[in-house]
Tab-separated table of C-alpha atoms in Angstrom:
chain	number	residue	atom	x	y	z
A	1	MET	CA	-18.093	-8.088	-61.315
A	2	ASN	CA	-20.752	-10.573	-60.911
A	3	ASP	CA	-22.111	-9.215	-64.502
A	4	ALA	CA	-18.573	-9.961	-66.127
A	5	VAL	CA	-18.005	-12.917	-68.255
A	6	ASN	CA	-15.288	-15.391	-67.093
A	7	ARG	CA	-13.919	-17.081	-70.281
A	8	GLN	CA	-12.393	-20.447	-69.578
A	9	ILE	CA	-10.478	-22.916	-71.658
A	10	LEU	CA	-11.156	-26.593	-70.600
A	11	LEU	CA	-9.135	-29.606	-71.442
A	12	VAL	CA	-12.191	-31.860	-72.258
A	13	GLU	CA	-10.211	-35.114	-72.984
A	14	LYS	CA	-6.569	-36.262	-72.257
A	15	PRO	CA	-4.838	-36.936	-75.802
A	16	THR	CA	-3.517	-40.097	-76.077
A	17	GLY	CA	-1.447	-38.898	-79.278
A	18	LYS	CA	-0.605	-35.525	-80.571
A	19	LEU	CA	-2.411	-32.761	-78.956
A	20	GLY	CA	-5.181	-31.053	-81.133
A	21	PRO	CA	-7.562	-28.355	-80.833
A	22	GLU	CA	-10.413	-30.885	-80.349
A	23	HIS	CA	-8.983	-31.467	-77.049
A	24	PHE	CA	-10.141	-28.167	-75.792
A	25	LYS	CA	-13.327	-26.028	-75.775
A	26	MET	CA	-13.798	-22.442	-74.547
A	27	VAL	CA	-16.793	-21.904	-72.293
A	28	ASN	CA	-18.194	-18.953	-70.378
A	29	GLY	CA	-17.981	-19.234	-66.520
A	30	ALA	CA	-18.778	-17.030	-63.403
A	31	VAL	CA	-16.142	-14.878	-62.205
A	32	PRO	CA	-15.331	-16.306	-58.796
A	33	GLU	CA	-15.527	-14.667	-55.389
A	34	PRO	CA	-12.560	-14.609	-53.570
A	35	LYS	CA	-12.533	-16.217	-50.031
A	36	ASP	CA	-10.314	-15.101	-46.912
A	37	GLY	CA	-6.693	-15.378	-47.888
A	38	GLU	CA	-7.388	-15.167	-51.606
A	39	ALA	CA	-7.085	-12.570	-54.297
A	40	LEU	CA	-9.184	-12.197	-57.208
A	41	VAL	CA	-7.130	-11.545	-60.258
A	42	ARG	CA	-7.749	-10.895	-63.952
A	43	THR	CA	-5.262	-12.800	-66.318
A	44	ARG	CA	-2.960	-10.378	-68.493
A	45	TYR	CA	-0.415	-12.650	-70.233
A	46	ILE	CA	-0.845	-16.669	-70.190
A	47	SER	CA	2.540	-18.280	-70.548
A	48	LEU	CA	2.859	-21.185	-72.807
A	49	ASP	CA	5.281	-24.027	-72.143
A	50	ALA	CA	6.147	-27.525	-73.172
A	51	ALA	CA	5.487	-28.466	-69.508
A	52	ASN	CA	1.975	-27.828	-70.209
A	53	ARG	CA	1.615	-30.843	-72.367
A	54	ALA	CA	3.588	-33.057	-69.850
A	55	TRP	CA	0.901	-32.157	-67.143
A	56	MET	CA	-1.495	-33.870	-69.067
A	57	HIS	CA	0.272	-37.235	-68.874
A	58	GLY	CA	0.012	-37.324	-64.877
A	59	ALA	CA	1.374	-35.811	-61.796
A	60	THR	CA	5.145	-34.091	-62.240
A	61	TYR	CA	6.097	-31.515	-59.803
A	62	ARG	CA	2.439	-30.470	-59.602
A	63	ALA	CA	-0.708	-32.363	-60.101
A	64	ALA	CA	-2.094	-33.743	-63.142
A	65	VAL	CA	-4.552	-31.654	-65.383
A	66	GLU	CA	-7.718	-33.566	-65.340
A	67	ALA	CA	-10.352	-33.882	-68.454
A	68	ASN	CA	-13.175	-31.426	-68.225
A	69	THR	CA	-11.293	-28.796	-65.839
A	70	VAL	CA	-9.646	-25.521	-66.541
A	71	MET	CA	-6.420	-25.907	-68.489
A	72	ALA	CA	-3.641	-25.331	-65.985
A	73	GLY	CA	-1.139	-22.549	-66.854
A	74	GLY	CA	0.918	-19.645	-64.902
A	75	SER	CA	0.405	-16.232	-65.847
A	76	ILE	CA	0.981	-12.642	-65.307
A	77	ALA	CA	-2.406	-11.093	-63.675
A	78	GLU	CA	-3.645	-8.051	-62.056
A	79	VAL	CA	-5.336	-8.095	-58.640
A	80	VAL	CA	-9.016	-6.956	-59.071
A	81	SER	CA	-9.904	-7.311	-55.159
A	82	SER	CA	-8.006	-9.133	-52.572
A	83	LYS	CA	-9.005	-10.617	-49.065
A	84	ALA	CA	-5.592	-11.289	-48.094
A	85	PRO	CA	-2.739	-9.110	-46.370
A	86	GLY	CA	-0.051	-7.646	-48.575
A	87	LEU	CA	-2.037	-7.706	-51.671
A	88	THR	CA	-4.212	-4.789	-52.882
A	89	ALA	CA	-6.086	-3.814	-56.301
A	90	GLY	CA	-3.698	-2.944	-58.992
A	91	ASP	CA	-0.774	-5.132	-57.740
A	92	ILE	CA	0.620	-7.266	-60.513
A	93	VAL	CA	1.126	-11.000	-59.789
A	94	PHE	CA	2.317	-14.409	-61.069
A	95	GLY	CA	0.559	-17.318	-60.480
A	96	ASP	CA	-1.148	-20.457	-61.769
A	97	THR	CA	-4.274	-18.976	-62.780
A	98	GLY	CA	-5.264	-21.663	-65.298
A	99	TRP	CA	-6.570	-20.768	-68.887
A	100	GLN	CA	-9.184	-18.221	-67.882
A	101	ASP	CA	-9.888	-14.531	-67.540
A	102	TYR	CA	-10.215	-14.360	-63.910
A	103	ALA	CA	-9.165	-16.617	-60.919
A	104	ALA	CA	-9.396	-16.640	-56.996
A	105	VAL	CA	-6.205	-17.848	-56.153
A	106	PRO	CA	-4.659	-18.255	-52.244
A	107	ALA	CA	-2.285	-15.253	-51.823
A	108	LYS	CA	0.469	-17.940	-50.808
A	109	HIS	CA	0.365	-19.189	-54.313
A	110	LEU	CA	0.806	-15.863	-55.897
A	111	THR	CA	4.151	-13.786	-56.369
A	112	LYS	CA	3.943	-10.135	-56.410
A	113	MET	CA	5.749	-8.611	-59.157
A	114	PRO	CA	7.392	-5.322	-60.030
A	115	LYS	CA	5.558	-2.852	-62.236
A	116	MET	CA	7.559	-2.762	-65.366
A	117	GLU	CA	7.306	-1.900	-69.282
A	118	PRO	CA	7.280	-4.248	-71.187
A	119	MET	CA	5.109	-6.439	-68.876
A	120	THR	CA	5.841	-9.437	-71.023
A	121	HIS	CA	9.511	-9.671	-69.712
A	122	LEU	CA	7.703	-10.803	-66.305
A	123	LEU	CA	7.150	-13.890	-68.220
A	124	SER	CA	10.104	-14.062	-70.294
A	125	VAL	CA	13.827	-13.004	-69.339
A	126	TYR	CA	12.709	-12.034	-65.752
A	127	GLY	CA	10.169	-14.976	-65.263
A	128	ILE	CA	10.458	-18.659	-65.238
A	129	ALA	CA	12.107	-18.971	-68.431
A	130	GLY	CA	14.859	-16.607	-67.777
A	131	LEU	CA	15.407	-17.845	-64.283
A	132	THR	CA	15.186	-21.693	-65.477
A	133	ALA	CA	18.062	-20.915	-68.153
A	134	TYR	CA	20.245	-18.842	-65.296
A	135	PHE	CA	20.227	-21.462	-62.623
A	136	GLY	CA	20.173	-24.531	-65.045
A	137	LEU	CA	23.235	-23.490	-66.907
A	138	LEU	CA	25.155	-21.854	-63.998
A	139	HIS	CA	24.449	-23.850	-60.945
A	140	VAL	CA	23.921	-27.362	-62.573
A	141	GLY	CA	26.095	-27.099	-65.725
A	142	ASN	CA	28.619	-25.075	-64.181
A	143	PRO	CA	30.362	-23.945	-67.516
A	144	LYS	CA	33.835	-22.527	-67.505
A	145	ALA	CA	35.204	-20.105	-69.979
A	146	GLY	CA	36.587	-21.718	-72.953
A	147	GLU	CA	34.305	-24.993	-72.544
A	148	THR	CA	31.850	-26.101	-75.014
A	149	VAL	CA	28.267	-25.619	-74.244
A	150	VAL	CA	25.730	-27.171	-76.324
A	151	VAL	CA	21.833	-26.520	-75.718
A	152	SER	CA	18.720	-27.972	-77.504
A	153	ALA	CA	15.629	-26.380	-78.319
A	154	ALA	CA	17.978	-23.491	-78.531
A	155	ALA	CA	15.468	-21.186	-80.349
A	156	GLY	CA	12.940	-21.482	-77.463
A	157	SER	CA	12.182	-19.660	-74.513
A	158	VAL	CA	14.909	-21.190	-72.280
A	159	GLY	CA	17.312	-22.340	-74.619
A	160	SER	CA	17.862	-18.950	-76.408
A	161	ILE	CA	18.597	-17.360	-72.986
A	162	VAL	CA	21.055	-20.408	-71.884
A	163	GLY	CA	23.200	-19.929	-75.099
A	164	GLN	CA	23.648	-16.233	-74.783
A	165	ILE	CA	24.444	-16.665	-70.915
A	166	ALA	CA	26.815	-19.303	-71.873
A	167	LYS	CA	28.563	-16.691	-74.364
A	168	ILE	CA	28.650	-14.059	-71.692
A	169	LYS	CA	30.259	-16.467	-69.559
A	170	GLY	CA	33.036	-17.068	-72.474
A	171	CYS	CA	31.976	-20.456	-73.472
A	172	ASN	CA	31.886	-21.785	-77.136
A	173	VAL	CA	28.266	-22.145	-77.928
A	174	ILE	CA	26.463	-24.540	-80.164
A	175	GLY	CA	22.682	-24.456	-80.536
A	176	ILE	CA	20.437	-27.340	-81.647
A	177	ALA	CA	17.082	-26.261	-83.175
A	178	GLY	CA	14.692	-27.286	-85.980
A	179	GLY	CA	14.985	-25.557	-89.449
A	180	LYS	CA	17.863	-23.396	-91.244
A	181	ASP	CA	15.799	-20.239	-90.389
A	182	LYS	CA	16.284	-20.855	-86.553
A	183	CYS	CA	19.698	-21.849	-86.930
A	184	HIS	CA	20.722	-18.860	-88.807
A	185	TRP	CA	18.844	-16.662	-86.125
A	186	LEU	CA	20.850	-18.248	-83.380
A	187	THR	CA	24.254	-17.488	-84.908
A	188	SER	CA	23.641	-14.276	-86.838
A	189	GLU	CA	21.181	-12.567	-84.024
A	190	LEU	CA	21.870	-14.258	-80.780
A	191	GLY	CA	25.712	-14.717	-80.995
A	192	PHE	CA	25.892	-18.711	-81.004
A	193	ASP	CA	29.017	-19.986	-82.426
A	194	ALA	CA	27.379	-22.687	-84.394
A	195	ALA	CA	23.911	-24.135	-84.844
A	196	VAL	CA	22.792	-27.730	-85.773
A	197	ASP	CA	19.528	-28.354	-87.672
A	198	TYR	CA	18.219	-31.667	-86.218
A	199	LYS	CA	15.408	-31.847	-89.063
A	200	ASP	CA	18.269	-32.287	-91.539
A	201	GLY	CA	18.507	-36.049	-90.228
A	202	ALA	CA	22.264	-35.901	-89.374
A	203	THR	CA	22.375	-34.486	-85.762
A	204	PHE	CA	25.267	-36.726	-84.597
A	205	LYS	CA	27.516	-36.094	-87.658
A	206	ALA	CA	26.895	-32.098	-87.517
A	207	LEU	CA	27.334	-32.018	-83.798
A	208	ARG	CA	30.650	-33.916	-83.958
A	209	ALA	CA	31.759	-31.083	-86.819
A	210	ALA	CA	30.629	-28.302	-84.924
A	211	ALA	CA	32.217	-29.774	-81.368
A	212	PRO	CA	35.645	-31.244	-82.514
A	213	LYS	CA	36.865	-31.127	-79.034
A	214	GLY	CA	33.805	-32.576	-77.652
A	215	ILE	CA	31.004	-31.289	-75.130
A	216	ASP	CA	31.832	-30.168	-71.826
A	217	VAL	CA	28.207	-28.905	-70.794
A	218	TYR	CA	24.987	-30.162	-72.303
A	219	PHE	CA	21.581	-28.088	-71.432
A	220	ASP	CA	19.036	-30.744	-72.309
A	221	ASN	CA	15.510	-29.529	-72.980
A	222	VAL	CA	14.471	-32.452	-75.306
A	223	GLY	CA	15.798	-35.902	-74.197
A	224	GLY	CA	15.522	-38.770	-76.728
A	225	ASP	CA	17.614	-39.181	-79.966
A	226	ILE	CA	19.327	-35.748	-79.267
A	227	LEU	CA	20.455	-36.639	-75.840
A	228	GLU	CA	21.880	-39.761	-77.138
A	229	ALA	CA	23.763	-37.927	-79.900
A	230	CYS	CA	25.089	-35.484	-77.198
A	231	LEU	CA	26.229	-38.164	-74.690
A	232	SER	CA	28.354	-39.857	-76.942
A	233	LEU	CA	30.244	-36.604	-77.665
A	234	MET	CA	30.583	-35.566	-74.006
A	235	ASN	CA	34.125	-35.046	-72.645
A	236	ASN	CA	35.044	-36.710	-69.436
A	237	ARG	CA	33.550	-35.018	-66.416
A	238	GLY	CA	31.238	-33.460	-68.375
A	239	ARG	CA	27.891	-31.915	-66.841
A	240	ILE	CA	24.487	-32.584	-68.393
A	241	ALA	CA	21.701	-30.258	-66.937
A	242	CYS	CA	18.515	-32.161	-67.637
A	243	CYS	CA	15.477	-29.286	-67.994
A	244	GLY	CA	12.761	-31.094	-70.022
A	245	ALA	CA	12.220	-33.843	-72.466
A	246	ILE	CA	9.821	-32.059	-75.115
A	247	SER	CA	10.549	-34.986	-77.371
A	248	GLN	CA	8.689	-37.334	-75.164
A	249	TYR	CA	5.650	-35.253	-74.397
A	250	ASP	CA	3.409	-34.965	-77.451
A	251	GLY	CA	2.947	-38.012	-79.895
A	252	VAL	CA	4.838	-41.161	-79.998
A	253	PRO	CA	8.511	-41.019	-78.325
A	254	SER	CA	11.389	-42.491	-79.591
A	255	ALA	CA	11.146	-46.282	-79.305
A	256	HIS	CA	14.558	-47.038	-77.693
A	257	GLY	CA	15.105	-43.984	-75.754
A	258	PRO	CA	18.818	-42.618	-75.290
A	259	ARG	CA	21.422	-45.402	-75.450
A	260	GLY	CA	24.290	-45.336	-73.566
A	261	VAL	CA	22.841	-44.847	-70.237
A	262	PRO	CA	24.343	-45.490	-67.905
A	263	GLY	CA	27.281	-46.896	-69.688
A	264	LEU	CA	28.765	-43.491	-71.043
A	265	ILE	CA	27.720	-41.779	-67.874
A	266	VAL	CA	30.098	-44.258	-65.912
A	267	VAL	CA	32.840	-44.274	-68.516
A	268	LYS	CA	33.130	-40.716	-68.819
A	269	ARG	CA	32.280	-39.896	-65.512
A	270	LEU	CA	29.332	-37.556	-66.350
A	271	ILE	CA	27.357	-35.499	-63.804
A	272	MET	CA	23.720	-35.778	-65.122
A	273	GLN	CA	21.250	-33.834	-62.941
A	274	GLY	CA	17.442	-32.918	-63.261
A	275	PHE	CA	16.557	-29.656	-61.514
A	276	ILE	CA	13.270	-27.519	-60.939
A	277	VAL	CA	13.577	-24.062	-61.190
A	278	MET	CA	11.621	-23.590	-57.899
A	279	ASP	CA	14.439	-25.305	-55.867
A	280	TYR	CA	16.254	-22.015	-56.383
A	281	MET	CA	13.792	-19.240	-55.714
A	282	ASP	CA	15.493	-18.107	-52.596
A	283	GLN	CA	18.463	-16.814	-54.958
A	284	SER	CA	16.218	-15.155	-57.404
A	285	ALA	CA	17.274	-11.610	-56.415
A	286	ALA	CA	20.682	-12.138	-57.473
A	287	ALA	CA	19.816	-13.879	-60.754
A	288	LEU	CA	17.574	-11.244	-61.494
A	289	ALA	CA	19.941	-8.523	-60.943
A	290	ASP	CA	22.442	-10.317	-63.209
A	291	LEU	CA	19.654	-10.841	-65.902
A	292	GLN	CA	18.913	-7.223	-65.652
A	293	SER	CA	22.276	-5.779	-66.063
A	294	TRP	CA	22.817	-7.986	-69.195
A	295	VAL	CA	19.672	-6.917	-70.895
A	296	ALA	CA	20.447	-3.212	-70.002
A	297	SER	CA	24.036	-3.613	-71.468
A	298	GLY	CA	22.755	-5.114	-74.635
A	299	LYS	CA	24.726	-8.676	-73.896
A	300	LEU	CA	21.339	-10.496	-73.550
A	301	LYS	CA	18.666	-9.975	-76.289
A	302	VAL	CA	15.143	-10.583	-75.517
A	303	GLN	CA	12.695	-12.527	-77.978
A	304	GLU	CA	9.170	-12.839	-77.451
A	305	ASP	CA	6.280	-14.298	-79.498
A	306	VAL	CA	3.078	-12.725	-78.117
A	307	ILE	CA	-0.281	-14.252	-79.578
A	308	ASP	CA	-3.393	-12.226	-79.108
A	309	GLY	CA	-6.690	-13.744	-77.904
A	310	ILE	CA	-7.600	-16.335	-75.153
A	311	GLU	CA	-9.289	-18.373	-77.763
A	312	ASN	CA	-6.115	-18.635	-79.493
A	313	THR	CA	-4.267	-20.288	-76.400
A	314	PRO	CA	-4.862	-24.060	-77.526
A	315	LYS	CA	-3.640	-23.329	-81.179
A	316	ALA	CA	-0.711	-21.371	-79.693
A	317	LEU	CA	0.453	-24.278	-77.448
A	318	ILE	CA	-0.196	-26.786	-80.327
A	319	GLY	CA	2.248	-24.463	-82.427
A	320	LEU	CA	4.862	-24.262	-79.764
A	321	LEU	CA	4.987	-28.179	-79.578
A	322	ALA	CA	5.635	-28.224	-83.321
A	323	GLY	CA	8.189	-25.661	-82.815
A	324	GLU	CA	6.783	-22.620	-84.475
A	325	ASN	CA	8.060	-20.065	-81.889
A	326	ARG	CA	11.305	-18.118	-81.402
A	327	GLY	CA	11.820	-17.299	-77.807
A	328	LYS	CA	9.086	-17.006	-75.063
A	329	ARG	CA	5.501	-17.803	-76.397
A	330	MET	CA	2.621	-16.260	-74.671
A	331	VAL	CA	-0.974	-15.222	-74.970
A	332	ARG	CA	-2.349	-11.702	-74.426
A	333	VAL	CA	-5.769	-12.001	-73.122
């Protein structure tokens, strides 16, 4: 193993504007030796998420990614060797390995995963994306049958699952996405009742037409102007689940931010709550049972966007931030 090469993608500079390929470089490092309590793992699939970009700004629910370090990121990996009880060679785990072939990770920071095919489902519908959609919608948004649910970044890894779960729960579902092709996909393939193309420049008008009775639940992945448009259309005692703010991560955010805060929240008696999926992990078994049942019955369709080659990871993240993907994007290492 000492003769093996550990390809690593470094963040060489924190971007002040839009993220570009110049902010990364690939180097060949040494394969680490696991210490007591650690496992040496080989990365199989790297998860790409908008949060990767947010980590470059500063500390969030995790430490910031610093310049000239291995780019942080979660992955599905295989245990090569272990100096920790409970993990043996061949086990499949999820953990923050970073963008590299090999990592030595404390066992307490690894989650043992079931062996299944396709393995990619462990990053999408049965991974952080699926659990985020499940808990954010059902535990924070608390939708009821017959209500109108709106989700932004609806063609993405989380949003595409949110909309489908809302349909399973008997809701009227409207997705907000970028481009006519994505919007058509949401309605024709995933069963959304309507889709709004934010790129056409008339988001509020289109939303108002799609939701004439107002919005009861808004699942927010983007923040900014789209959050502002939805706030104006929320019904009294509506719920807003704040999952992310991708419009603020890369480049220049909206100059004024969402107006109507806190005025509309007060007048309409709205509940607006942020959440982190890790807060609900003690309930993950029940969530996974539901997700697996829905996938098996065909009620929940899984869309994955798999890019080959660790060298393509920076380009794949940049593309995700530009909205290139449908469903969960990941890199096969």
